[in-house]
PDB file of N, CA and C in Angstrom:
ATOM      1  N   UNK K   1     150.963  73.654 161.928  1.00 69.00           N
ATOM      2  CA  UNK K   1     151.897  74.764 161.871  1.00 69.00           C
ATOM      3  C   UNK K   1     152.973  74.461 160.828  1.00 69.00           C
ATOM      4  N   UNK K   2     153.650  75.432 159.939  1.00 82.00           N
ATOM      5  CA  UNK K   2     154.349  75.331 158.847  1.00 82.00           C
ATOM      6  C   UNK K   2     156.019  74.917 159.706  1.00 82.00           C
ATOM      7  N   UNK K   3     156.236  74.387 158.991  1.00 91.00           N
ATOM      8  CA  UNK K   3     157.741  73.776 159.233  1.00 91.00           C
ATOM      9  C   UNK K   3     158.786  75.020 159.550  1.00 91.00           C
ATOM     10  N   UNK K   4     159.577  75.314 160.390  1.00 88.00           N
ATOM     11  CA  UNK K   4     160.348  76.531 160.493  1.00 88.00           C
ATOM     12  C   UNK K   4     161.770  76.334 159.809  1.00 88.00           C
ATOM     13  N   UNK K   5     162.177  76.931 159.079  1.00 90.00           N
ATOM     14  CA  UNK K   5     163.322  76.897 158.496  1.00 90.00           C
ATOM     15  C   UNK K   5     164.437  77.277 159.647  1.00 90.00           C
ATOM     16  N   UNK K   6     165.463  76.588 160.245  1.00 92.00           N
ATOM     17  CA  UNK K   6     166.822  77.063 160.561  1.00 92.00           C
ATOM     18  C   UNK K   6     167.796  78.212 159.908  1.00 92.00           C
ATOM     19  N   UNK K   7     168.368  79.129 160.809  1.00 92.00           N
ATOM     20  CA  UNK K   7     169.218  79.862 159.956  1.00 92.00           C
ATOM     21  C   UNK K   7     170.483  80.245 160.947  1.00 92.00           C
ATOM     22  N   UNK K   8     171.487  80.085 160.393  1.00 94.00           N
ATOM     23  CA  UNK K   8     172.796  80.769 161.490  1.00 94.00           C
ATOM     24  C   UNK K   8     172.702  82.162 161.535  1.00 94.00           C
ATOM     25  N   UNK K   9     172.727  82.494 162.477  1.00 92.00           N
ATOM     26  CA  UNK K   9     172.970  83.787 162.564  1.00 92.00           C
ATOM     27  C   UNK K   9     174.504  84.318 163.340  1.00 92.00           C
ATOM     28  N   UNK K  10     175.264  85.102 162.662  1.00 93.00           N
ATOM     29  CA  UNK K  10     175.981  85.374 163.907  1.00 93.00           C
ATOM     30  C   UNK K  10     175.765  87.395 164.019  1.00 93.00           C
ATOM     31  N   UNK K  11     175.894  87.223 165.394  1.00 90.00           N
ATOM     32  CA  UNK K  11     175.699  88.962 165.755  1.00 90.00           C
ATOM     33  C   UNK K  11     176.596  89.017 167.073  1.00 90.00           C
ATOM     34  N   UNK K  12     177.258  90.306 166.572  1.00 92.00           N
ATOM     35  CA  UNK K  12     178.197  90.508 167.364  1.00 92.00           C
ATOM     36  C   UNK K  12     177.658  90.846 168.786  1.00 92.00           C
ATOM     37  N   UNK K  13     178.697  90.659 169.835  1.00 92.00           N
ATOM     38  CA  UNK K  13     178.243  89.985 171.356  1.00 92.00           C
ATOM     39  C   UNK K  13     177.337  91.488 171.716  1.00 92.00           C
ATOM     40  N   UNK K  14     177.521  92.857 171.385  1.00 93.00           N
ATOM     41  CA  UNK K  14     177.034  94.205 171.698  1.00 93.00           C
ATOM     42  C   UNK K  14     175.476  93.887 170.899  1.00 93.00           C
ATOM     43  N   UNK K  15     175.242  93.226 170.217  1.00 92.00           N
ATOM     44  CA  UNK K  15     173.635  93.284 169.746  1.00 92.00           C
ATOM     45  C   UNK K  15     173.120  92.118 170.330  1.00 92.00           C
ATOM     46  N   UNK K  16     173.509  91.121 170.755  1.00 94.00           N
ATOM     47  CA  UNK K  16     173.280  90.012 171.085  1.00 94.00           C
ATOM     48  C   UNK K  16     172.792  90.113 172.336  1.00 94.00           C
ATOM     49  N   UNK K  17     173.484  90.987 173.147  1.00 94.00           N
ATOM     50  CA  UNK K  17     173.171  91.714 174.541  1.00 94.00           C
ATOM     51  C   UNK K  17     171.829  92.457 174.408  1.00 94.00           C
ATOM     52  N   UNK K  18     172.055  93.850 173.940  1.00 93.00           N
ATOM     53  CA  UNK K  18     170.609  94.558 173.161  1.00 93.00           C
ATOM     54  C   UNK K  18     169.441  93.680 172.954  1.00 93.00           C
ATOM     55  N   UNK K  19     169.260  92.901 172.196  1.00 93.00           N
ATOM     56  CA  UNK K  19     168.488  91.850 171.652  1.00 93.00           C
ATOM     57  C   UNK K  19     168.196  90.977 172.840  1.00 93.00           C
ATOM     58  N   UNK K  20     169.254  90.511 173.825  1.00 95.00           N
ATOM     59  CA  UNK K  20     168.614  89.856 174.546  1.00 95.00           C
ATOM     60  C   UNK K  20     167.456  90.323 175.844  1.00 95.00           C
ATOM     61  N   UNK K  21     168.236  91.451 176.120  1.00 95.00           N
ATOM     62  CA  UNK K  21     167.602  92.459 177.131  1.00 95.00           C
ATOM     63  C   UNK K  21     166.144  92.945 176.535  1.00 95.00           C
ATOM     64  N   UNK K  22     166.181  93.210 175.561  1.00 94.00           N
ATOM     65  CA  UNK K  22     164.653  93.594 174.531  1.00 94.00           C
ATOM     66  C   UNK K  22     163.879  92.549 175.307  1.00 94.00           C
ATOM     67  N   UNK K  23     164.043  91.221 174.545  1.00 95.00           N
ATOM     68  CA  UNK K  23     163.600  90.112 174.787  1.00 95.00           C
ATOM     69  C   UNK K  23     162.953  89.770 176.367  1.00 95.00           C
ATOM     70  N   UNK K  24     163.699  90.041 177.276  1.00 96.00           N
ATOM     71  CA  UNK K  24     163.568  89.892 178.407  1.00 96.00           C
ATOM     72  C   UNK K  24     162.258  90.490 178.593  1.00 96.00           C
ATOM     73  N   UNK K  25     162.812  91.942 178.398  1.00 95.00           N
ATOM     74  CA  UNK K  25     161.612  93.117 178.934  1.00 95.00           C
ATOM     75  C   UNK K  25     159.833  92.685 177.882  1.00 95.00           C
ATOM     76  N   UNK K  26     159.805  91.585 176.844  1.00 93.00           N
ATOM     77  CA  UNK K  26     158.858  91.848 176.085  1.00 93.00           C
ATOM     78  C   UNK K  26     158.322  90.132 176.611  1.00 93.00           C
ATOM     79  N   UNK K  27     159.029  89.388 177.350  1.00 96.00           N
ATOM     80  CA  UNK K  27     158.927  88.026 177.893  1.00 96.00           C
ATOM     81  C   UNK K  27     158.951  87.218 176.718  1.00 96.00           C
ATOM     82  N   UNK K  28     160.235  87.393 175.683  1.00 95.00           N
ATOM     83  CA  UNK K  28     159.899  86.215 174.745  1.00 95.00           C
ATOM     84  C   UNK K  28     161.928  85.754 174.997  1.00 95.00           C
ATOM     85  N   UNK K  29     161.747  84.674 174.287  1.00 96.00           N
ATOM     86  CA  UNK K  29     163.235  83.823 173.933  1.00 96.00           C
ATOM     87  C   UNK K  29     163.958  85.024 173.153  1.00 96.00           C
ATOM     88  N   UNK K  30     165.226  84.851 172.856  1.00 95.00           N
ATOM     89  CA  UNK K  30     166.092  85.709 172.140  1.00 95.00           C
ATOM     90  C   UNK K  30     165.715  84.810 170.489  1.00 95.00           C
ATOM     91  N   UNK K  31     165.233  83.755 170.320  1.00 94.00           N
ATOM     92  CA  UNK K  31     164.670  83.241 168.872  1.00 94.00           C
ATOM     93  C   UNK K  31     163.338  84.231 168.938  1.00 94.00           C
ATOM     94  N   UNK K  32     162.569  84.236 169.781  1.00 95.00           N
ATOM     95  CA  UNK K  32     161.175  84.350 169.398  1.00 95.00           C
ATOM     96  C   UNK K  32     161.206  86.106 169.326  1.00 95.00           C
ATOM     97  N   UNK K  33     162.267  86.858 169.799  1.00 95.00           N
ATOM     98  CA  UNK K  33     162.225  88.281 169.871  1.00 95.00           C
ATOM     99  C   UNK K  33     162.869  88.375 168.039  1.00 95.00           C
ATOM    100  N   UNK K  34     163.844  87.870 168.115  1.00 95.00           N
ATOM    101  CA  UNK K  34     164.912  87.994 166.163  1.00 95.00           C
ATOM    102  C   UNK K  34     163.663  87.761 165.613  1.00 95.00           C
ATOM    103  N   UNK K  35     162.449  86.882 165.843  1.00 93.00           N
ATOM    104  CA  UNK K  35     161.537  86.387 164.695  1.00 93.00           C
ATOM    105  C   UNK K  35     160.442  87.174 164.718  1.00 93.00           C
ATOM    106  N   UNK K  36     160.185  88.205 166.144  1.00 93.00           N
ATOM    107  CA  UNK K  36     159.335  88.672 166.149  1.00 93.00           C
ATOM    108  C   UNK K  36     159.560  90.404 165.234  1.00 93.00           C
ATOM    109  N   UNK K  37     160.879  90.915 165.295  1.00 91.00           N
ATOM    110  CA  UNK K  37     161.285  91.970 164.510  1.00 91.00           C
ATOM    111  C   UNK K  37     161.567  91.619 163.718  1.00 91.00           C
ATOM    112  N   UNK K  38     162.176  90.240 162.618  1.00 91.00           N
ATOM    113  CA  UNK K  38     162.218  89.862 161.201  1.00 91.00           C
ATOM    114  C   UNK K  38     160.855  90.251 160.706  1.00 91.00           C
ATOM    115  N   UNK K  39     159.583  89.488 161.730  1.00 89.00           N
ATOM    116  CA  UNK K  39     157.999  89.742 160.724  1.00 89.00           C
ATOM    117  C   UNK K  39     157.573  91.106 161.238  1.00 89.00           C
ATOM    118  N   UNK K  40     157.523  91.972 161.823  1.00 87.00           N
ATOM    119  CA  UNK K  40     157.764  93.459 161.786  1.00 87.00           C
ATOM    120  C   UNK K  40     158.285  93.610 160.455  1.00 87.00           C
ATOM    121  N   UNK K  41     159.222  94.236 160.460  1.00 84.00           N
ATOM    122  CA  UNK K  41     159.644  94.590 159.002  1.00 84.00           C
ATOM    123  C   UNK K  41     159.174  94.257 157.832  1.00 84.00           C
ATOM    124  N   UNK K  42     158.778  92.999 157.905  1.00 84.00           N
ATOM    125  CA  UNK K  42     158.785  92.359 156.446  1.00 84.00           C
ATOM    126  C   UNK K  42     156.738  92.635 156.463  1.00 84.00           C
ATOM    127  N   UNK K  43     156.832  92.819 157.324  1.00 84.00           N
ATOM    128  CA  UNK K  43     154.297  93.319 157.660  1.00 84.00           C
ATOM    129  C   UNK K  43     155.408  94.746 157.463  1.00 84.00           C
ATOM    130  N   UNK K  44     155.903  95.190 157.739  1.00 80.00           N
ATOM    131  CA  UNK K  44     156.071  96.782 157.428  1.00 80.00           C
ATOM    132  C   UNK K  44     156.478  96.808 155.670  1.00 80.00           C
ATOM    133  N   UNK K  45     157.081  96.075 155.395  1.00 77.00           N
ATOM    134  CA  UNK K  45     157.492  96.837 154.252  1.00 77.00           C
ATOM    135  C   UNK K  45     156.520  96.393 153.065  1.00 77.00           C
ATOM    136  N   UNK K  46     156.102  95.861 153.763  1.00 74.00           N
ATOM    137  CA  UNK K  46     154.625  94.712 152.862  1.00 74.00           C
ATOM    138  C   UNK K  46     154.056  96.094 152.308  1.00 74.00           C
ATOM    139  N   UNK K  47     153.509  96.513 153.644  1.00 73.00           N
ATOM    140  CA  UNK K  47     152.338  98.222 153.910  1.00 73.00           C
ATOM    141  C   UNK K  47     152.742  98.991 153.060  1.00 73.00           C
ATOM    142  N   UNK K  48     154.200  99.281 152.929  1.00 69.00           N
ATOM    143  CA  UNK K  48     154.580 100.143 152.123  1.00 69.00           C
ATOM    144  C   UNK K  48     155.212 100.239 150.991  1.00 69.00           C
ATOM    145  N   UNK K  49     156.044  99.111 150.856  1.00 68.00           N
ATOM    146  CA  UNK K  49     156.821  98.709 150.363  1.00 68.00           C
ATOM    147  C   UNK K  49     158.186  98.844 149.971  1.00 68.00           C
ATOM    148  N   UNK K  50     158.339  99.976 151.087  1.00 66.00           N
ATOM    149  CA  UNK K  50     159.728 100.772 151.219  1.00 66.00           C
ATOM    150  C   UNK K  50     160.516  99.917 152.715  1.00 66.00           C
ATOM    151  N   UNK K  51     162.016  99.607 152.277  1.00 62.00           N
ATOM    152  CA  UNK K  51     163.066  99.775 153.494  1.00 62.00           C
ATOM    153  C   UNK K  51     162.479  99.986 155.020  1.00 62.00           C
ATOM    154  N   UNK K  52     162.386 101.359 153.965  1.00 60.00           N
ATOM    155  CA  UNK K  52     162.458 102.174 155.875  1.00 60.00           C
ATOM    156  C   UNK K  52     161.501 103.045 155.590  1.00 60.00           C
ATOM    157  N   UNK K  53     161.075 103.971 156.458  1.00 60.00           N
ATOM    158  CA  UNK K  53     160.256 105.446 156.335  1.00 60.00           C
ATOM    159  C   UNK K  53     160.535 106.419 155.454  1.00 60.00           C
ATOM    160  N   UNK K  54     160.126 107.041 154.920  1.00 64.00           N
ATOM    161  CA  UNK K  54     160.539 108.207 154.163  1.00 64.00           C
ATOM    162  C   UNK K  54     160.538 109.086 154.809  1.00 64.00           C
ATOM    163  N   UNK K  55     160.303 109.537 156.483  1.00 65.00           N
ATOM    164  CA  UNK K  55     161.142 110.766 157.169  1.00 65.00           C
ATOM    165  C   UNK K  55     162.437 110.094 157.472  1.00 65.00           C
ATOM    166  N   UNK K  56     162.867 109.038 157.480  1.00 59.00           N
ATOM    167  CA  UNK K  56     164.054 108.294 158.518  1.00 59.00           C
ATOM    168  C   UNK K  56     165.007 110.140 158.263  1.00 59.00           C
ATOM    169  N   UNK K  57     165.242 110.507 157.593  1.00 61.00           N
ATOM    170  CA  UNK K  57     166.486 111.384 157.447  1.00 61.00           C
ATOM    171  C   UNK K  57     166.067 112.647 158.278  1.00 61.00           C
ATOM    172  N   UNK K  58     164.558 112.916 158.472  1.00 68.00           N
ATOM    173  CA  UNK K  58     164.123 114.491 158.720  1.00 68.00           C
ATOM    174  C   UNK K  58     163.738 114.364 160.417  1.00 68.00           C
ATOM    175  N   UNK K  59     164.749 115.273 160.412  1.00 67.00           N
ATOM    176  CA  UNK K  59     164.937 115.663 162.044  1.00 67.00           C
ATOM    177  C   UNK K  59     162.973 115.978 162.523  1.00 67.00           C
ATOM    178  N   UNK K  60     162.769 114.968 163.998  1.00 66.00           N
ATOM    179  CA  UNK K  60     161.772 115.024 164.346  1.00 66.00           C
ATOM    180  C   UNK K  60     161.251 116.133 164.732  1.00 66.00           C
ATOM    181  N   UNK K  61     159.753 116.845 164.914  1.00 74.00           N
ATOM    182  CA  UNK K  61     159.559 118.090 165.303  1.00 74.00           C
ATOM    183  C   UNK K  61     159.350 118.166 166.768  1.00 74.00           C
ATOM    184  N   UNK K  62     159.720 118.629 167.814  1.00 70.00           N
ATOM    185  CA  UNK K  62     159.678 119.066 168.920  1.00 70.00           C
ATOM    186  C   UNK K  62     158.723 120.151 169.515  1.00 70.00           C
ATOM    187  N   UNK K  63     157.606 120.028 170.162  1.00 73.00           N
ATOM    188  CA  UNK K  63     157.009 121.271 170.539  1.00 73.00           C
ATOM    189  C   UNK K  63     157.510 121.290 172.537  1.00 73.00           C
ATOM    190  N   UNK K  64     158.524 121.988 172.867  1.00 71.00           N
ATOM    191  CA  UNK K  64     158.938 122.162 174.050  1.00 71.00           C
ATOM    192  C   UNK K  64     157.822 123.264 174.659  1.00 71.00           C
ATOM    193  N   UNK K  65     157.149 123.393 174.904  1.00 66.00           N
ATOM    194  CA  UNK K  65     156.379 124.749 175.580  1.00 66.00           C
ATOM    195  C   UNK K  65     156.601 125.025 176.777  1.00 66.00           C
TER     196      UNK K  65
END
């Protein structure tokens, strides 16, 4: 297995909470949840090679019937 690089992180105590509770509900560490949405993104933006989505701005469509 490749050597893991260390990194400080600081996040304020309101995401730290968020993040930890995620974590909980998905049964990983609060390291292994930050590392598991760092490689999300970075396999996402690989795919596309964009940020974010190109709807992020366009209001979702709703079919209420």
């Amino acid at each position: 297995m490749a050597e893991k690089k260390q990194v400080p992180l600081r996040l304020s105590a309101r995401l730290y909470d968020q993040i930890a509770a995620w974590a909980e509900d998905d049964f990983r560490s609060i390291n292994g949840q930050i590392e598991y949405l760092l490689s999300e993104c970075v396999r996402q933006r690989k795919k596309d090679g964009k940020y974010v989505g190109e709807d992020i701005d366009k209001a979702p469509k709703i079919d209420i019937r």
